[in-house]
Short mmCIF file of C-alpha atoms in Angstrom, two decimals:
data_model
loop_
_atom_site.label_atom_id
_atom_site.label_comp_id
_atom_site.label_asym_id
_atom_site.label_seq_id
_atom_site.Cartn_x
_atom_site.Cartn_y
_atom_site.Cartn_z
CA SER A 1 -7.61 10.58 4.75
CA THR A 2 -5.80 8.17 2.53
CA MET A 3 -7.70 5.01 1.64
CA PHE A 4 -4.91 3.30 -0.11
CA LEU A 5 -7.32 1.56 -2.45
CA VAL A 6 -7.21 1.92 -6.02
CA GLY A 7 -10.28 0.54 -8.17
CA LEU A 8 -9.52 -0.83 -11.56
CA SER A 9 -11.89 -1.79 -14.13
CA GLY A 10 -12.36 -1.88 -17.92
CA GLY A 11 -15.03 -3.32 -20.26
CA ILE A 12 -15.15 -6.65 -22.02
CA ALA A 13 -12.15 -7.32 -24.35
CA SER A 14 -10.62 -3.79 -23.38
CA GLY A 15 -7.46 -5.63 -22.24
CA LYS A 16 -7.72 -5.31 -18.31
CA SER A 17 -5.99 -8.62 -17.96
CA THR A 18 -3.05 -7.09 -19.83
CA VAL A 19 -2.88 -4.18 -17.53
CA VAL A 20 -3.10 -6.42 -14.32
CA ALA A 21 -0.30 -8.73 -15.67
CA VAL A 22 2.18 -5.67 -15.93
CA LEU A 23 0.95 -4.63 -12.31
CA ARG A 24 1.92 -7.95 -11.09
CA GLU A 25 5.05 -7.87 -12.64
CA LEU A 26 5.84 -4.64 -10.81
CA GLY A 27 4.90 -6.36 -7.61
CA CYS A 28 1.75 -4.64 -6.90
CA ALA A 29 -0.82 -5.96 -4.70
CA VAL A 30 -3.85 -6.88 -6.76
CA ILE A 31 -7.06 -8.42 -5.38
CA ASP A 32 -9.13 -9.92 -8.12
CA ALA A 33 -12.97 -9.69 -7.61
CA ASP A 34 -13.74 -12.45 -10.19
CA VAL A 35 -11.24 -14.92 -8.38
CA ILE A 36 -13.06 -14.17 -5.14
CA ALA A 37 -16.54 -14.57 -6.67
CA LYS A 38 -15.50 -18.03 -7.82
CA GLN A 39 -14.21 -18.94 -4.37
CA VAL A 40 -17.04 -17.79 -2.49
CA VAL A 41 -19.60 -20.11 -4.31
CA GLN A 42 -17.44 -23.33 -4.05
CA PRO A 43 -19.46 -26.35 -2.58
CA HIS A 44 -20.35 -26.25 0.96
CA SER A 45 -19.94 -22.51 1.16
CA LYS A 46 -23.01 -20.25 2.56
CA ALA A 47 -23.21 -18.68 -0.73
CA HIS A 48 -23.29 -22.11 -2.71
CA GLN A 49 -26.22 -23.16 -0.53
CA GLN A 50 -28.10 -20.08 -0.84
CA ILE A 51 -27.68 -20.05 -4.76
CA LEU A 52 -28.92 -23.74 -4.88
CA GLN A 53 -32.15 -22.78 -2.52
CA HIS A 54 -33.18 -20.17 -4.99
CA PHE A 55 -31.95 -21.45 -8.45
CA GLY A 56 -32.23 -25.14 -7.99
CA THR A 57 -29.97 -28.02 -8.59
CA GLU A 58 -30.10 -27.81 -12.45
CA ILE A 59 -27.16 -25.23 -12.35
CA LEU A 60 -24.83 -27.78 -10.92
CA LEU A 61 -22.00 -29.51 -12.80
CA GLU A 62 -21.12 -33.11 -11.99
CA ASN A 63 -18.59 -32.47 -9.40
CA GLY A 64 -21.21 -30.23 -7.41
CA GLU A 65 -19.66 -26.90 -8.52
CA ILE A 66 -22.05 -24.27 -9.96
CA ASN A 67 -22.13 -24.22 -13.78
CA ARG A 68 -21.29 -20.38 -14.39
CA GLU A 69 -22.51 -20.50 -17.88
CA ALA A 70 -25.93 -21.91 -16.86
CA LEU A 71 -26.37 -19.48 -14.20
CA GLY A 72 -25.10 -16.83 -16.38
CA ASN A 73 -27.84 -17.56 -18.95
CA ILE A 74 -30.53 -17.03 -16.34
CA ILE A 75 -29.32 -13.91 -14.93
CA PHE A 76 -28.44 -12.53 -18.44
CA SER A 77 -32.21 -12.23 -19.41
CA GLN A 78 -33.83 -11.97 -15.97
CA PRO A 79 -32.69 -8.74 -13.94
CA GLU A 80 -34.49 -9.79 -10.84
CA LYS A 81 -32.46 -12.98 -10.86
CA ARG A 82 -29.25 -11.13 -11.33
CA GLN A 83 -30.24 -8.73 -8.25
CA LEU A 84 -31.07 -11.86 -6.20
CA LEU A 85 -27.57 -13.56 -7.17
CA ASN A 86 -25.84 -10.31 -6.19
CA SER A 87 -27.52 -10.09 -2.72
CA ILE A 88 -26.29 -13.58 -2.09
CA THR A 89 -22.69 -13.17 -3.27
CA HIS A 90 -21.60 -9.68 -2.75
CA PRO A 91 -21.68 -9.57 0.94
CA GLU A 92 -19.23 -12.70 0.80
CA ILE A 93 -17.04 -11.19 -1.87
CA LEU A 94 -16.95 -7.84 0.22
CA LYS A 95 -15.72 -9.80 3.37
CA GLU A 96 -13.16 -11.58 1.61
CA MET A 97 -11.71 -8.68 -0.23
CA LEU A 98 -11.73 -6.85 3.10
CA LYS A 99 -9.51 -9.81 4.51
CA GLN A 100 -7.09 -9.52 1.53
CA VAL A 101 -6.88 -5.75 1.77
CA LEU A 102 -6.06 -5.93 5.53
CA LYS A 103 -3.39 -8.59 4.74
CA TYR A 104 -1.63 -6.44 2.17
CA PHE A 105 -1.92 -3.40 4.76
CA VAL A 106 -0.16 -5.48 7.59
CA LEU A 107 2.61 -6.38 4.82
CA GLY A 108 3.30 -2.60 4.35
CA TYR A 109 2.17 -2.19 0.70
CA ARG A 110 1.70 1.53 -0.35
CA TYR A 111 -1.67 0.80 -2.24
CA VAL A 112 -3.69 -2.22 -2.92
CA ILE A 113 -5.46 -2.60 -6.34
CA LEU A 114 -8.98 -3.92 -6.39
CA ASP A 115 -9.69 -5.58 -9.94
CA ILE A 116 -13.59 -5.01 -10.17
CA PRO A 117 -15.04 -5.60 -13.50
CA LEU A 118 -18.20 -3.86 -12.87
CA LEU A 119 -16.63 -1.14 -10.65
CA PHE A 120 -18.34 1.81 -12.41
CA GLU A 121 -21.62 -0.01 -13.18
CA THR A 122 -22.25 -0.59 -9.40
CA ARG A 123 -20.62 2.70 -8.29
CA GLY A 124 -21.06 1.74 -4.63
CA LEU A 125 -17.44 0.78 -4.20
CA THR A 126 -15.97 3.89 -5.82
CA ARG A 127 -16.45 6.03 -2.75
CA PHE A 128 -13.80 3.74 -0.99
CA MET A 129 -11.20 4.27 -3.72
CA LYS A 130 -8.65 6.92 -3.32
CA TYR A 131 -8.21 6.43 -7.20
CA THR A 132 -10.17 4.89 -9.96
CA VAL A 133 -8.35 3.36 -13.14
CA LEU A 134 -10.17 2.43 -16.34
CA VAL A 135 -8.42 0.42 -19.00
CA TYR A 136 -9.90 1.86 -22.29
CA CYS A 137 -9.92 0.91 -25.94
CA ASP A 138 -11.89 2.81 -28.65
CA PRO A 139 -15.32 0.87 -29.75
CA PRO A 140 -14.09 -0.51 -33.03
CA THR A 141 -10.94 -1.99 -31.51
CA GLN A 142 -13.18 -3.54 -28.61
CA LEU A 143 -15.66 -5.10 -31.00
CA ALA A 144 -12.95 -6.60 -33.23
CA ARG A 145 -10.95 -7.96 -30.18
CA LEU A 146 -14.07 -9.59 -28.59
CA MET A 147 -15.02 -11.25 -32.01
CA LYS A 148 -11.74 -12.60 -32.45
CA ARG A 149 -11.29 -13.75 -28.94
CA SER A 150 -14.78 -15.31 -28.51
CA GLY A 151 -15.39 -16.35 -32.22
CA LEU A 152 -18.51 -14.39 -31.96
CA GLY A 153 -20.49 -12.67 -34.74
CA VAL A 154 -21.11 -8.92 -35.10
CA ALA A 155 -24.55 -8.93 -33.48
CA GLU A 156 -23.55 -11.30 -30.67
CA ALA A 157 -20.59 -9.26 -29.89
CA GLU A 158 -22.10 -5.86 -30.00
CA ALA A 159 -25.09 -7.54 -27.71
CA ARG A 160 -22.29 -8.35 -25.19
CA ILE A 161 -20.69 -5.01 -25.31
CA SER A 162 -23.86 -3.01 -25.09
CA SER A 163 -24.97 -5.04 -21.74
CA GLN A 164 -22.15 -3.05 -20.16
CA LEU A 165 -21.83 0.65 -19.60
CA PRO A 166 -19.97 2.09 -22.51
CA LEU A 167 -16.23 2.80 -22.12
CA ASP A 168 -16.62 6.34 -22.96
CA GLU A 169 -19.19 6.87 -20.24
CA LYS A 170 -16.87 5.12 -17.77
CA ARG A 171 -14.19 7.48 -18.50
CA LYS A 172 -15.95 10.41 -17.08
CA TRP A 173 -15.76 8.69 -13.82
CA ALA A 174 -12.12 7.45 -13.73
CA THR A 175 -9.54 9.45 -12.25
CA HIS A 176 -6.82 7.64 -14.40
CA VAL A 177 -7.23 6.15 -17.96
CA ILE A 178 -4.86 3.34 -19.46
CA ASP A 179 -5.51 3.50 -23.23
CA ASN A 180 -5.04 0.08 -24.44
CA SER A 181 -6.09 0.63 -28.15
CA GLY A 182 -2.50 0.53 -29.19
CA ASP A 183 0.13 -2.21 -28.71
CA ARG A 184 1.19 -3.89 -25.70
CA GLU A 185 4.47 -1.86 -25.17
CA SER A 186 2.39 1.44 -25.41
CA THR A 187 0.01 0.16 -22.71
CA ARG A 188 3.02 -1.05 -20.52
CA ARG A 189 4.57 2.48 -20.64
CA GLN A 190 1.15 3.93 -19.40
CA VAL A 191 1.03 1.52 -16.41
CA LEU A 192 4.61 2.26 -15.43
CA ARG A 193 3.88 6.01 -15.27
CA LEU A 194 0.68 5.14 -13.47
CA HIS A 195 2.57 3.13 -10.83
CA ALA A 196 5.18 5.61 -10.33
CA ARG A 197 2.55 8.28 -9.63
CA LEU A 198 0.62 6.27 -7.32
CA GLU A 199 3.69 5.24 -5.28
CA ASP A 200 4.56 8.88 -4.99
CA SER A 201 1.05 10.17 -4.16
CA LEU A 202 0.42 8.23 -1.14
CA ASP A 203 1.26 8.35 2.63
CA PHE A 204 2.79 5.34 4.02
CA LEU A 205 0.53 3.08 6.17
CA TRP A 206 2.94 1.97 8.93
CA PRO A 207 2.29 4.93 11.27
CA ARG A 208 -1.49 4.66 10.97
CA LEU A 209 -1.52 0.91 11.47
CA ALA A 210 0.69 1.13 14.55
CA VAL A 211 -1.39 3.84 16.12
CA GLY A 212 -4.68 1.89 15.28
CA THR A 213 -3.20 -1.46 16.70
CA ALA A 214 -1.80 0.18 19.71
CA VAL A 215 -5.38 1.77 20.52
CA ALA A 216 -7.80 -0.69 19.67
CA GLY A 217 -5.87 -4.00 19.05
CA LEU A 218 -5.95 -5.73 15.91
CA GLY A 219 -9.14 -7.37 16.59
CA GLY A 220 -10.69 -3.95 17.01
CA LEU A 221 -9.01 -2.63 13.91
CA VAL A 222 -10.61 -5.29 11.90
CA PHE A 223 -13.87 -4.74 13.32
CA LEU A 224 -13.62 -1.03 12.56
CA LEU A 225 -12.50 -1.68 8.96
CA ILE A 226 -15.41 -4.17 8.35
CA ARG A 227 -17.82 -1.76 9.41
CA HIS A 228 -16.12 1.12 7.33
CA PHE A 229 -16.07 -0.84 4.13
CA ILE A 230 -19.32 -2.86 4.07
CA SER A 231 -21.68 -0.53 5.88
#
């Protein structure tokens, strides 16, 4: 059956934000996992409280929010801490993503794009995607863009890039590739072609949603979706 979900990912400095901007211009439904990740750790949230229990108050800013840079420094060098943080935040992120997916389904969108930076690293979510899209650029371009954007030296930039799965490796898993090695107009043309292809490839949702609502009620449908997506 058609999932109506499209996973979008890339690598650091590969230009994923450029592709997302074009998709939004086209009126596509885009769910940003990074934005949700920030939302679920706001003060007084369940994840916020759990993070403080395990990482201490030293990672807090003066306004009570989590200092992402300080927390990032901890998990970057300690894999077990990164796994702990993921075990706290990932369930909350998935629940919020599911809510937004359901919202776009109800609104009648043909497909929903899930913008997930580590989609191919985690691999767990890819099985729920009808298609996966990689925003690619060649390694020299990626390195040059990262150094220019972040003001990093060669060694620092290479270390950041090497901490992720190489883009050439991710290409093997993606069903579609947007090559962002060139100029913005070239990338835009590729996104337009992809959008047209996705629009034509999927069955429309309304009949399925109507049947599901009639049989189980909206509450039952939500419950089934939650079990399907996070089990």
